[in-house]
Coordinates of N, CA and C in Angstrom, one line a residue:
Chain A
G109 N 0.8 -1.2 0.0 CA 0.0 0.0 0.0 C 0.8 1.2 0.0
A110 N 0.2 2.4 -0.1 CA 0.9 3.6 -0.2 C 1.5 3.9 1.2
G111 N 2.7 4.4 1.2 CA 3.4 4.8 2.4 C 3.3 6.3 2.6
V112 N 4.3 6.8 3.4 CA 4.3 8.2 3.6 C 5.1 8.9 2.4
S113 N 4.5 9.9 1.9 CA 5.2 10.6 0.8 C 5.5 12.1 1.2
Q114 N 6.5 12.6 0.6 CA 6.9 14.0 0.9 C 7.2 14.7 -0.4
S115 N 6.8 16.0 -0.4 CA 7.2 16.8 -1.6 C 7.5 18.2 -1.2
P116 N 8.4 18.9 -1.9 CA 9.3 18.3 -2.9 C 10.3 17.4 -2.3
R117 N 11.0 16.6 -3.1 CA 12.1 15.8 -2.5 C 13.4 16.7 -2.3
Y118 N 13.6 17.7 -3.1 CA 14.7 18.6 -3.0 C 14.2 20.0 -3.1
K119 N 14.7 20.9 -2.3 CA 14.3 22.3 -2.3 C 15.5 23.2 -2.1
V120 N 15.7 24.2 -2.9 CA 16.8 25.2 -2.7 C 16.1 26.5 -2.4
A121 N 16.5 27.1 -1.4 CA 15.8 28.4 -1.0 C 16.9 29.4 -0.7
K122 N 16.6 30.7 -1.0 CA 17.6 31.7 -0.7 C 17.3 32.1 0.8
R123 N 18.4 32.4 1.4 CA 18.3 32.9 2.8 C 17.3 34.0 3.0
G124 N 16.5 33.8 4.0 CA 15.5 34.9 4.3 C 14.1 34.6 3.7
R125 N 14.0 33.6 2.8 CA 12.7 33.3 2.2 C 12.0 32.3 3.0
D126 N 10.7 32.2 2.8 CA 9.9 31.2 3.5 C 9.7 30.0 2.6
V127 N 9.7 28.8 3.2 CA 9.5 27.6 2.5 C 8.3 26.8 3.1
A128 N 7.7 25.9 2.3 CA 6.7 25.0 2.8 C 6.9 23.6 2.3
L129 N 6.9 22.7 3.2 CA 7.2 21.3 2.8 C 6.0 20.5 3.1
R130 N 5.6 19.6 2.2 CA 4.4 18.8 2.3 C 4.6 17.4 2.7
C131 N 3.7 16.8 3.5 CA 3.8 15.4 3.9 C 2.4 14.8 3.7
D132 N 2.3 13.7 3.0 CA 1.1 12.9 2.9 C 1.3 11.6 3.7
S133 N 0.6 11.5 4.8 CA 0.8 10.3 5.7 C -0.1 9.2 5.3
I134 N 0.0 8.1 6.1 CA -0.8 6.9 5.8 C -2.2 7.1 6.3
S135 N -3.2 6.8 5.5 CA -4.6 7.0 5.8 C -4.9 6.2 7.1
G136 N -5.5 6.9 8.1 CA -5.9 6.2 9.3 C -4.9 6.5 10.4
H137 N -3.7 6.9 10.1 CA -2.7 7.2 11.2 C -3.1 8.5 11.9
V138 N -2.9 8.4 13.2 CA -3.4 9.5 14.1 C -2.3 10.5 14.3
T139 N -1.1 10.1 14.6 CA 0.0 11.0 15.0 C 0.9 11.2 13.8
L140 N 1.3 12.5 13.7 CA 2.2 12.9 12.6 C 3.3 13.7 13.1
Y141 N 4.5 13.4 12.7 CA 5.7 14.0 13.2 C 6.6 14.6 12.1
W142 N 7.3 15.7 12.5 CA 8.3 16.3 11.6 C 9.6 16.2 12.3
Y143 N 10.7 15.7 11.6 CA 12.0 15.7 12.1 C 12.9 16.4 11.2
R144 N 14.0 16.9 11.8 CA 15.1 17.5 11.0 C 16.3 16.6 11.2
Q145 N 16.9 16.2 10.1 CA 18.1 15.3 10.2 C 19.3 15.9 9.6
T146 N 20.4 16.0 10.4 CA 21.6 16.5 9.9 C 22.7 15.6 10.3
L147 N 23.9 15.6 9.7 CA 25.0 14.8 10.0 C 25.5 15.1 11.5
G148 N 25.5 16.4 11.8 CA 26.0 16.8 13.1 C 25.1 16.5 14.2
Q149 N 23.8 16.7 14.1 CA 22.9 16.6 15.2 C 22.0 15.3 15.1
G150 N 22.1 14.6 14.0 CA 21.2 13.4 13.9 C 19.8 13.8 13.6
S151 N 18.8 13.1 14.2 CA 17.4 13.3 13.9 C 16.7 13.9 15.1
E152 N 16.2 15.1 14.9 CA 15.6 15.8 16.0 C 14.1 16.1 15.7
V153 N 13.2 15.8 16.6 CA 11.8 16.1 16.3 C 11.6 17.6 16.4
L154 N 10.8 18.1 15.4 CA 10.5 19.5 15.4 C 9.1 19.8 16.0
T155 N 8.2 19.0 15.6 CA 6.8 19.1 16.0 C 6.1 17.8 15.8
Y156 N 5.0 17.7 16.4 CA 4.1 16.5 16.2 C 2.7 16.9 16.4
S157 N 1.8 16.1 15.9 CA 0.4 16.4 16.1 C -0.4 15.1 16.3
Q158 N -1.4 15.1 17.1 CA -2.3 14.0 17.2 C -3.6 14.5 16.7
S159 N -4.1 13.9 15.6 CA -5.3 14.4 15.0 C -5.1 15.8 14.5
D160 N -5.9 16.7 15.0 CA -5.8 18.1 14.5 C -5.0 19.0 15.4
A161 N -4.7 18.5 16.7 CA -4.0 19.4 17.6 C -2.5 19.4 17.3
Q162 N -1.9 20.5 17.2 CA -0.4 20.6 16.9 C 0.3 20.9 18.2
R163 N 1.4 20.2 18.5 CA 2.2 20.4 19.6 C 3.7 20.6 19.2
D164 N 4.3 21.5 19.8 CA 5.7 21.8 19.5 C 6.6 21.2 20.5
K165 N 7.7 20.7 20.0 CA 8.7 20.1 20.9 C 9.3 21.3 21.7
S166 N 9.2 21.2 23.0 CA 9.6 22.3 23.9 C 11.1 22.6 23.7
G167 N 11.4 23.8 23.5 CA 12.7 24.3 23.4 C 13.2 24.3 22.0
R168 N 12.6 23.5 21.1 CA 13.0 23.4 19.7 C 11.8 23.3 18.9
P169 N 11.7 23.9 17.8 CA 12.6 24.8 17.2 C 12.2 26.2 17.7
S170 N 12.7 27.2 17.0 CA 12.3 28.6 17.3 C 10.9 28.8 16.6
G171 N 10.4 30.0 16.8 CA 9.1 30.4 16.3 C 9.1 30.4 14.8
R172 N 10.2 30.2 14.1 CA 10.2 30.2 12.7 C 9.6 29.0 12.1
F173 N 9.4 27.9 12.9 CA 8.9 26.7 12.4 C 7.5 26.5 12.9
S174 N 6.6 26.1 12.0 CA 5.2 25.8 12.3 C 4.7 24.7 11.4
A175 N 3.7 24.0 11.8 CA 3.1 22.9 11.0 C 1.6 23.1 11.0
E176 N 1.0 22.8 9.9 CA -0.4 22.8 9.7 C -0.9 21.5 9.3
R177 N -2.1 21.1 9.6 CA -2.6 19.8 9.2 C -4.0 20.1 8.7
P178 N -4.1 20.5 7.4 CA -5.4 20.9 6.8 C -6.3 19.7 6.6
E179 N -5.7 18.5 6.5 CA -6.5 17.3 6.4 C -5.8 16.3 7.4
R180 N -6.6 15.3 7.7 CA -6.1 14.3 8.7 C -4.7 13.6 8.3
S181 N -4.6 13.4 7.0 CA -3.4 12.7 6.5 C -2.5 13.6 5.7
V182 N -2.6 14.9 5.9 CA -1.7 15.9 5.2 C -1.2 16.9 6.2
S183 N 0.1 17.2 6.1 CA 0.7 18.2 7.0 C 1.7 19.0 6.1
T184 N 1.7 20.3 6.5 CA 2.7 21.2 5.8 C 3.6 21.8 6.9
L185 N 4.9 21.6 6.7 CA 5.8 22.3 7.6 C 6.3 23.6 7.0
K186 N 6.1 24.7 7.7 CA 6.5 26.0 7.2 C 7.7 26.5 8.0
I187 N 8.7 27.0 7.2 CA 9.9 27.6 7.8 C 9.9 29.0 7.3
Q188 N 9.9 29.9 8.2 CA 9.9 31.3 7.9 C 11.4 31.9 8.0
R189 N 11.6 32.8 7.1 CA 12.9 33.5 7.1 C 14.1 32.5 7.2
T190 N 14.2 31.6 6.2 CA 15.2 30.5 6.3 C 16.6 31.1 6.6
E191 N 17.4 30.3 7.3 CA 18.8 30.5 7.6 C 19.6 29.4 7.0
Q192 N 20.9 29.7 6.8 CA 21.7 28.6 6.3 C 21.8 27.4 7.2
G193 N 21.6 27.6 8.5 CA 21.6 26.5 9.4 C 20.4 25.6 9.3
D194 N 19.4 26.1 8.5 CA 18.2 25.2 8.3 C 18.4 24.2 7.2
S195 N 19.6 24.2 6.6 CA 19.9 23.2 5.5 C 19.9 21.8 6.2
A196 N 19.1 20.9 5.8 CA 19.0 19.6 6.4 C 18.0 18.8 5.6
V197 N 17.9 17.5 6.0 CA 16.8 16.7 5.5 C 15.6 16.7 6.5
Y198 N 14.4 17.1 6.0 CA 13.3 17.1 6.8 C 12.4 15.9 6.6
L199 N 12.3 15.1 7.6 CA 11.6 13.8 7.6 C 10.2 14.0 8.2
C200 N 9.2 13.4 7.5 CA 7.9 13.3 8.1 C 7.6 11.9 8.5
A201 N 6.9 11.6 9.5 CA 6.6 10.2 10.0 C 5.2 10.2 10.5
S202 N 4.5 9.1 10.4 CA 3.2 9.0 11.1 C 3.1 7.6 11.8
S203 N 2.2 7.6 12.8 CA 2.0 6.3 13.5 C 0.5 6.1 13.7
L204 N 0.1 4.9 13.8 CA -1.3 4.5 13.9 C -1.9 5.1 15.1
G205 N -1.2 5.0 16.2 CA -1.7 5.4 17.5 C -0.8 6.6 18.1
A206 N -1.0 6.8 19.4 CA -0.4 7.9 20.0 C 0.3 7.5 21.3
S207 N 0.5 6.2 21.5 CA 1.2 5.8 22.7 C 2.0 4.6 22.4
W208 N 3.0 4.3 23.3 CA 3.9 3.2 23.1 C 3.3 2.0 23.9
G209 N 3.7 0.8 23.5 CA 3.4 -0.4 24.2 C 2.2 -1.1 23.7
G210 N 1.4 -0.4 22.9 CA 0.2 -1.1 22.4 C 0.3 -1.6 21.0
G211 N 1.5 -1.6 20.5 CA 1.6 -2.1 19.1 C 1.4 -1.1 18.1
D212 N 1.0 0.1 18.5 CA 0.7 1.1 17.5 C 1.7 2.2 17.5
Y213 N 2.9 1.9 18.0 CA 3.9 2.8 18.2 C 4.7 3.1 17.0
E214 N 4.8 2.1 16.1 CA 5.7 2.2 15.0 C 5.5 3.4 14.1
Q215 N 6.6 4.2 13.9 CA 6.6 5.3 13.1 C 7.0 4.9 11.7
Y216 N 6.2 5.4 10.7 CA 6.5 5.1 9.3 C 7.0 6.4 8.7
F217 N 8.2 6.4 8.1 CA 8.9 7.6 7.7 C 8.7 7.8 6.2
G218 N 8.6 9.0 5.8 CA 8.7 9.4 4.4 C 10.2 9.4 3.9
P219 N 10.4 9.7 2.6 CA 11.8 9.7 2.1 C 12.6 11.0 2.5
G220 N 11.8 12.0 2.9 CA 12.5 13.2 3.3 C 12.5 14.3 2.2
T221 N 12.6 15.5 2.6 CA 12.9 16.6 1.7 C 14.2 17.2 2.1
R222 N 15.1 17.2 1.1 CA 16.5 17.8 1.4 C 16.4 19.3 1.0
L223 N 16.5 20.1 2.1 CA 16.5 21.6 1.9 C 17.9 22.2 2.0
T224 N 18.2 23.0 1.0 CA 19.5 23.7 0.9 C 19.2 25.2 0.9
V225 N 19.7 25.9 1.9 CA 19.5 27.3 2.0 C 20.8 28.0 1.6
T226 N 20.7 28.8 0.6 CA 21.9 29.4 0.0 C 22.0 30.9 0.4
Chain B
Q74 N 26.7 16.9 26.8 CA 26.6 15.5 26.4 C 25.2 15.2 25.9
K75 N 25.1 14.6 24.7 CA 23.8 14.2 24.2 C 23.2 13.1 25.0
E76 N 21.8 13.0 25.0 CA 21.2 12.0 25.8 C 21.5 10.6 25.2
V77 N 21.7 10.5 23.9 CA 22.0 9.2 23.2 C 23.2 9.4 22.4
E78 N 24.2 8.6 22.7 CA 25.5 8.7 22.0 C 25.6 7.4 21.0
Q79 N 26.0 7.7 19.8 CA 26.2 6.7 18.8 C 27.4 7.0 17.9
D80 N 28.3 6.1 17.8 CA 29.5 6.4 16.9 C 29.0 6.4 15.5
P81 N 29.3 7.5 14.7 CA 28.8 7.6 13.3 C 29.5 6.7 12.4
G82 N 30.7 6.1 12.8 CA 31.4 5.3 11.9 C 32.2 6.1 10.8
P83 N 32.4 5.6 9.6 CA 31.7 4.4 9.1 C 32.4 3.1 9.6
L84 N 31.6 2.0 9.6 CA 32.0 0.7 10.0 C 32.0 -0.1 8.7
S85 N 33.2 -0.6 8.4 CA 33.4 -1.4 7.1 C 33.7 -2.8 7.5
V86 N 33.0 -3.8 7.0 CA 33.2 -5.2 7.3 C 33.1 -6.0 6.0
P87 N 33.7 -7.2 6.0 CA 33.5 -8.1 4.9 C 32.2 -8.9 5.0
E88 N 31.7 -9.2 3.8 CA 30.5 -10.0 3.8 C 30.6 -11.3 4.6
G89 N 29.6 -11.6 5.4 CA 29.6 -12.8 6.3 C 30.0 -12.5 7.7
A90 N 30.5 -11.3 7.9 CA 31.0 -10.9 9.3 C 29.8 -10.7 10.2
I91 N 30.1 -10.8 11.5 CA 29.1 -10.4 12.5 C 29.4 -9.0 12.9
V92 N 28.3 -8.2 12.8 CA 28.4 -6.8 13.0 C 27.8 -6.4 14.4
S93 N 28.5 -5.6 15.1 CA 28.0 -5.1 16.4 C 27.8 -3.6 16.3
L94 N 26.6 -3.1 16.5 CA 26.3 -1.7 16.6 C 25.9 -1.3 18.0
N95 N 26.3 -0.2 18.5 CA 26.0 0.1 19.9 C 25.6 1.6 20.1
C96 N 24.8 1.8 21.2 CA 24.5 3.1 21.6 C 24.5 3.1 23.1
T97 N 24.9 4.3 23.7 CA 24.8 4.5 25.1 C 23.9 5.7 25.4
Y98 N 23.3 5.7 26.5 CA 22.4 6.8 26.8 C 22.5 7.2 28.3
S99 N 21.9 8.3 28.6 CA 22.1 8.8 30.0 C 20.8 8.9 30.7
N100 N 19.7 8.9 30.0 CA 18.3 9.1 30.7 C 17.8 7.7 31.2
S101 N 17.7 7.6 32.5 CA 17.3 6.4 33.2 C 15.8 6.1 32.9
A102 N 15.1 7.1 32.4 CA 13.6 6.9 32.2 C 13.4 6.2 30.9
F103 N 14.4 6.1 30.0 CA 14.1 5.3 28.8 C 13.8 3.9 29.0
Q104 N 12.7 3.4 28.4 CA 12.4 2.0 28.6 C 12.0 1.3 27.3
Y105 N 11.8 2.1 26.2 CA 11.5 1.6 24.9 C 12.7 1.8 24.0
F106 N 13.2 0.8 23.4 CA 14.5 0.9 22.6 C 14.3 0.4 21.2
M107 N 14.7 1.1 20.2 CA 14.4 0.8 18.8 C 15.7 0.9 18.0
W108 N 15.7 0.1 17.0 CA 16.8 0.2 15.9 C 16.1 0.5 14.6
Y109 N 16.5 1.5 13.9 CA 16.0 1.8 12.6 C 17.2 1.6 11.6
R110 N 16.8 1.2 10.3 CA 17.7 1.2 9.2 C 17.3 2.2 8.2
Q111 N 18.3 2.9 7.7 CA 18.0 4.0 6.7 C 19.0 3.8 5.5
Y112 N 18.4 3.5 4.4 CA 19.2 3.5 3.2 C 19.3 4.9 2.6
S113 N 20.3 5.1 1.8 CA 20.6 6.4 1.2 C 19.3 6.9 0.5
R114 N 19.0 8.2 0.8 CA 17.9 8.9 0.1 C 16.5 8.3 0.5
K115 N 16.5 7.5 1.6 CA 15.2 7.0 2.0 C 15.0 7.4 3.5
G116 N 13.8 7.2 4.0 CA 13.5 7.4 5.4 C 13.9 6.2 6.2
P117 N 14.0 6.4 7.5 CA 14.3 5.3 8.4 C 13.1 4.3 8.4
E118 N 13.5 3.0 8.6 CA 12.4 2.0 8.8 C 12.8 1.2 10.0
L119 N 11.7 0.9 10.8 CA 11.9 0.2 12.1 C 12.4 -1.3 11.8
L120 N 13.5 -1.6 12.5 CA 14.0 -3.0 12.4 C 13.6 -3.8 13.6
M121 N 13.9 -3.3 14.8 CA 13.7 -4.0 16.0 C 13.2 -3.1 17.1
Y122 N 12.4 -3.6 18.0 CA 11.8 -2.8 19.1 C 11.9 -3.7 20.3
T123 N 12.4 -3.1 21.4 CA 12.6 -3.9 22.7 C 12.0 -3.0 23.8
Y124 N 11.3 -3.7 24.7 CA 10.9 -3.0 25.9 C 11.7 -3.4 27.1
S125 N 12.3 -2.5 27.8 CA 13.1 -2.8 29.0 C 14.3 -3.6 28.6
S126 N 14.9 -4.3 29.6 CA 16.1 -5.0 29.3 C 15.9 -6.4 28.7
G127 N 17.0 -7.0 28.2 CA 16.9 -8.3 27.6 C 17.3 -8.3 26.1
N128 N 17.1 -9.5 25.6 CA 17.4 -9.7 24.2 C 16.2 -10.0 23.3
K129 N 16.3 -9.7 22.1 CA 15.2 -10.0 21.1 C 15.9 -10.4 19.8
E130 N 15.4 -11.5 19.2 CA 16.0 -12.0 18.0 C 15.0 -12.0 16.9
D131 N 15.5 -11.6 15.7 CA 14.6 -11.6 14.5 C 15.5 -12.0 13.3
G132 N 15.5 -13.2 12.9 CA 16.3 -13.6 11.8 C 17.8 -13.4 12.1
R133 N 18.5 -12.7 11.3 CA 19.9 -12.4 11.5 C 20.2 -11.3 12.4
F134 N 19.1 -10.7 12.9 CA 19.3 -9.5 13.8 C 19.0 -9.9 15.3
T135 N 19.8 -9.4 16.2 CA 19.6 -9.5 17.6 C 19.8 -8.2 18.3
A136 N 18.8 -7.8 19.1 CA 18.9 -6.5 19.8 C 19.1 -6.9 21.3
Q137 N 20.0 -6.2 21.9 CA 20.2 -6.4 23.4 C 20.1 -5.0 24.1
V138 N 19.5 -5.1 25.3 CA 19.4 -3.9 26.1 C 20.0 -4.2 27.5
D139 N 20.9 -3.4 27.9 CA 21.4 -3.5 29.3 C 21.1 -2.2 30.0
K140 N 20.0 -2.2 30.7 CA 19.6 -0.9 31.4 C 20.6 -0.5 32.5
S141 N 21.2 -1.5 33.1 CA 22.1 -1.2 34.2 C 23.3 -0.4 33.7
S142 N 23.7 -0.7 32.5 CA 24.9 0.0 31.9 C 24.5 1.1 31.0
K143 N 23.1 1.2 30.8 CA 22.6 2.2 29.8 C 23.3 2.0 28.4
Y144 N 23.2 0.8 28.0 CA 23.9 0.4 26.7 C 23.0 -0.6 25.9
I145 N 22.9 -0.3 24.6 CA 22.1 -1.1 23.8 C 22.9 -1.5 22.6
S146 N 22.6 -2.7 22.1 CA 23.4 -3.2 20.9 C 22.5 -3.8 19.9
L147 N 22.9 -3.8 18.7 CA 22.3 -4.5 17.6 C 23.4 -5.4 16.9
F148 N 23.1 -6.7 16.8 CA 24.0 -7.6 16.2 C 23.4 -8.1 14.9
I149 N 24.2 -8.1 13.9 CA 23.8 -8.6 12.6 C 24.7 -9.8 12.2
R150 N 24.1 -11.0 12.1 CA 24.9 -12.2 11.7 C 24.9 -12.3 10.2
D151 N 26.0 -13.0 9.7 CA 26.1 -13.3 8.3 C 25.8 -12.0 7.5
S152 N 26.5 -10.9 7.7 CA 26.2 -9.7 7.1 C 26.3 -9.8 5.6
Q153 N 25.4 -9.0 4.9 CA 25.3 -9.0 3.5 C 25.5 -7.6 2.9
P154 N 26.0 -7.5 1.7 CA 26.1 -6.1 1.1 C 24.8 -5.3 1.2
S155 N 23.7 -6.0 1.1 CA 22.4 -5.3 1.2 C 22.1 -4.8 2.6
D156 N 22.9 -5.1 3.6 CA 22.8 -4.6 4.9 C 23.5 -3.2 5.0
S157 N 24.2 -2.8 4.0 CA 24.9 -1.5 4.0 C 23.9 -0.4 4.1
A158 N 23.9 0.4 5.1 CA 23.0 1.4 5.4 C 23.4 2.1 6.6
T159 N 22.7 3.1 7.0 CA 22.9 3.8 8.3 C 21.9 3.2 9.3
Y160 N 22.4 2.9 10.5 CA 21.6 2.3 11.5 C 21.4 3.3 12.7
L161 N 20.2 3.6 13.0 CA 19.9 4.6 14.0 C 19.3 3.9 15.2
C162 N 19.8 4.2 16.4 CA 19.2 3.7 17.6 C 18.2 4.9 18.0
A163 N 17.2 4.5 18.7 CA 16.2 5.5 19.2 C 15.6 4.9 20.5
M164 N 15.2 5.8 21.4 CA 14.7 5.3 22.7 C 13.7 6.3 23.2
S165 N 12.8 5.8 24.1 CA 11.7 6.7 24.6 C 11.4 6.3 26.0
G166 N 11.0 7.3 26.8 CA 10.6 7.0 28.2 C 9.1 6.7 28.3
G167 N 8.4 6.5 27.2 CA 7.0 6.2 27.3 C 6.1 7.2 26.5
S168 N 6.7 8.4 26.2 CA 6.0 9.3 25.3 C 6.2 8.8 23.9
Y169 N 5.5 9.3 23.0 CA 5.6 8.8 21.6 C 6.7 9.6 20.8
I170 N 7.5 10.3 21.5 CA 8.6 11.1 20.8 C 9.9 10.4 21.2
P171 N 10.5 9.6 20.3 CA 11.8 9.0 20.6 C 13.0 10.0 20.5
T172 N 14.0 9.7 21.2 CA 15.3 10.4 21.0 C 16.2 9.5 20.2
F173 N 16.7 10.1 19.1 CA 17.5 9.3 18.2 C 19.0 9.5 18.4
G174 N 19.8 8.5 18.2 CA 21.2 8.6 18.0 C 21.6 9.2 16.7
R175 N 22.8 9.6 16.5 CA 23.2 10.2 15.2 C 23.3 9.2 14.0
G176 N 23.3 7.9 14.4 CA 23.3 6.9 13.3 C 24.8 6.4 13.1
T177 N 24.9 5.1 12.7 CA 26.2 4.5 12.4 C 26.1 4.0 10.9
S178 N 27.0 4.5 10.1 CA 27.1 4.1 8.7 C 27.8 2.7 8.6
L179 N 27.1 1.7 8.1 CA 27.7 0.4 7.9 C 27.9 0.1 6.4
I180 N 29.1 -0.4 6.1 CA 29.4 -0.8 4.8 C 29.8 -2.2 4.8
V181 N 29.1 -3.1 4.1 CA 29.4 -4.5 4.0 C 30.0 -4.7 2.6
H182 N 31.2 -5.1 2.5 CA 31.8 -5.2 1.1 C 31.9 -6.7 0.8
P183 N 31.7 -7.0 -0.5 CA 31.7 -8.4 -1.0 C 33.1 -9.0 -0.9

C-alpha cells in the first residue's frame, strides 16, 4: 500500500525566504511528526500532532517553524525566514496510535525533503 | 553531552561478518528501545523494538538492552552487502517522541 510521501524531494531556497514542505501520511494514522536530520545533530523532532492538535517540541525549534494539518493525512511544515543553518533533510513520519506499548507505536517515515539554504 | 550517543562510523566489514552496533544513553527513564535502518535517500524503517532489558532476535538480527549499563546493541549475523545502510538507535521513556542517536554508517563489502 501507499506509504508516507513527501514533496518536494529537493528544495533550494535563498536565505530569508519562507518555504513550505508537504507530507502525505498513511490513511488512518493518528499521529504525525516532523523531524530535522543533519549529520552533526542526527534526527531531532521539530513538532508533532495528534489528529488536529499541533504540539511543538519544547525548546526546539524557534518560532520560525510551524506545522499545519489541513487534512487528517496531510501536513505542511512551514519555515519562515530561512537561515543557512536550516539546511537539512526534513523527515515526516506517522503512526497509527499515540502511545507506546500497544503495538501502534511504529513510526513510518517518508523519504524526506532535502532543503538547501543558500 | 547528548542523551543518546552513537558512533557515526563508518564501519566497514567483509560479507559474512558479525556486526555489532551500539548506543549508550544517559536518561534512566528510557524503557523503549528501537533500531532503525536507513538506506541512502530513504527514510528510516523500524528494524527491532525492545521494551526494557533483555534480548530480542529476529532472523539475522539480535537486539540487546542492558539498562544497568545504559547500553544497547544490535548484532547482525552473516552480514550481506544489502545490509549496507545507516543504523539509528532510538529510545523513549513512554512518550511517543523518541530520542535518536546520530546513526552509524555500515558498509558490507563483498
